[in-house]
PDB file of C-alpha atoms in Angstrom:
ATOM      1  CA  MET A   9      49.448  61.541  32.625  1.00 80.00           C
ATOM      2  CA  LYS A  10      46.150  59.843  33.355  1.00 93.00           C
ATOM      3  CA  LEU A  11      43.648  59.075  30.606  1.00 92.00           C
ATOM      4  CA  GLY A  12      41.106  61.700  31.685  1.00 95.00           C
ATOM      5  CA  SER A  13      43.708  64.454  31.890  1.00 96.00           C
ATOM      6  CA  ARG A  14      45.071  63.497  28.491  1.00 96.00           C
ATOM      7  CA  LEU A  15      41.591  63.516  26.939  1.00 96.00           C
ATOM      8  CA  LYS A  16      40.895  66.962  28.388  1.00 97.00           C
ATOM      9  CA  LYS A  17      44.197  68.294  27.049  1.00 97.00           C
ATOM     10  CA  ILE A  18      43.463  66.945  23.562  1.00 97.00           C
ATOM     11  CA  ARG A  19      39.933  68.388  23.642  1.00 97.00           C
ATOM     12  CA  GLU A  20      41.293  71.787  24.589  1.00 98.00           C
ATOM     13  CA  GLU A  21      43.998  71.599  21.892  1.00 97.00           C
ATOM     14  CA  LYS A  22      41.257  70.872  19.338  1.00 97.00           C
ATOM     15  CA  LYS A  23      39.344  73.905  20.699  1.00 98.00           C
ATOM     16  CA  LEU A  24      36.247  71.827  21.413  1.00 97.00           C
ATOM     17  CA  SER A  25      33.890  72.437  24.323  1.00 98.00           C
ATOM     18  CA  GLN A  26      32.745  69.707  26.673  1.00 98.00           C
ATOM     19  CA  HIS A  27      29.246  70.297  25.359  1.00 98.00           C
ATOM     20  CA  GLU A  28      30.322  69.664  21.745  1.00 98.00           C
ATOM     21  CA  VAL A  29      32.256  66.495  22.565  1.00 98.00           C
ATOM     22  CA  ALA A  30      29.538  65.160  24.866  1.00 98.00           C
ATOM     23  CA  HIS A  31      27.001  65.617  22.068  1.00 98.00           C
ATOM     24  CA  LEU A  32      29.213  63.759  19.564  1.00 97.00           C
ATOM     25  CA  LEU A  33      29.925  61.058  22.148  1.00 97.00           C
ATOM     26  CA  GLU A  34      26.190  60.776  22.912  1.00 97.00           C
ATOM     27  CA  VAL A  35      26.645  61.291  26.661  1.00 97.00           C
ATOM     28  CA  SER A  36      25.803  64.115  29.030  1.00 98.00           C
ATOM     29  CA  GLN A  37      28.274  66.913  29.642  1.00 98.00           C
ATOM     30  CA  LYS A  38      28.491  65.704  33.256  1.00 98.00           C
ATOM     31  CA  THR A  39      29.538  62.228  32.082  1.00 98.00           C
ATOM     32  CA  LEU A  40      32.287  63.720  29.931  1.00 98.00           C
ATOM     33  CA  SER A  41      33.394  65.859  32.867  1.00 98.00           C
ATOM     34  CA  ASN A  42      33.540  62.749  35.057  1.00 98.00           C
ATOM     35  CA  ILE A  43      35.654  60.974  32.428  1.00 97.00           C
ATOM     36  CA  GLU A  44      38.063  63.908  32.232  1.00 97.00           C
ATOM     37  CA  THR A  45      38.413  64.116  36.010  1.00 97.00           C
ATOM     38  CA  GLY A  46      38.871  60.371  36.410  1.00 96.00           C
ATOM     39  CA  LYS A  47      35.629  59.791  38.327  1.00 97.00           C
ATOM     40  CA  THR A  48      34.327  57.590  35.513  1.00 95.00           C
ATOM     41  CA  VAL A  49      36.200  55.229  33.200  1.00 95.00           C
ATOM     42  CA  PRO A  50      34.999  55.318  29.585  1.00 95.00           C
ATOM     43  CA  ASN A  51      33.871  52.035  28.074  1.00 96.00           C
ATOM     44  CA  ILE A  52      35.514  50.620  24.962  1.00 96.00           C
ATOM     45  CA  LEU A  53      32.897  52.103  22.615  1.00 96.00           C
ATOM     46  CA  GLN A  54      33.354  55.563  24.164  1.00 96.00           C
ATOM     47  CA  ILE A  55      37.127  55.244  23.814  1.00 95.00           C
ATOM     48  CA  ALA A  56      36.748  54.359  20.138  1.00 96.00           C
ATOM     49  CA  LYS A  57      34.387  57.296  19.564  1.00 97.00           C
ATOM     50  CA  LEU A  58      36.762  59.675  21.361  1.00 96.00           C
ATOM     51  CA  GLY A  59      39.567  58.511  19.099  1.00 95.00           C
ATOM     52  CA  ALA A  60      37.449  59.311  16.064  1.00 97.00           C
ATOM     53  CA  ILE A  61      36.309  62.685  17.432  1.00 97.00           C
ATOM     54  CA  TYR A  62      39.858  63.730  18.324  1.00 97.00           C
ATOM     55  CA  GLU A  63      41.323  62.128  15.200  1.00 95.00           C
ATOM     56  CA  ILE A  64      43.841  60.112  17.219  1.00 93.00           C
ATOM     57  CA  ASN A  65      44.686  56.441  17.469  1.00 88.00           C
ATOM     58  CA  MET A  66      43.465  55.149  20.810  1.00 79.00           C
TER      59      MET A  66
END
């Protein structure tokens, strides 16, 4: 499973909206959508923040 697909699955399991996660990640909802679809690769800081938001070890 690709990173974006995995992040989307985790977000949905946590019952979080793209809007909520984008706000916590300090990016636009479109940027988060692009990450989840694989159009954009998150930088190391975004990966660390996603780990904290989703309470997982990245």
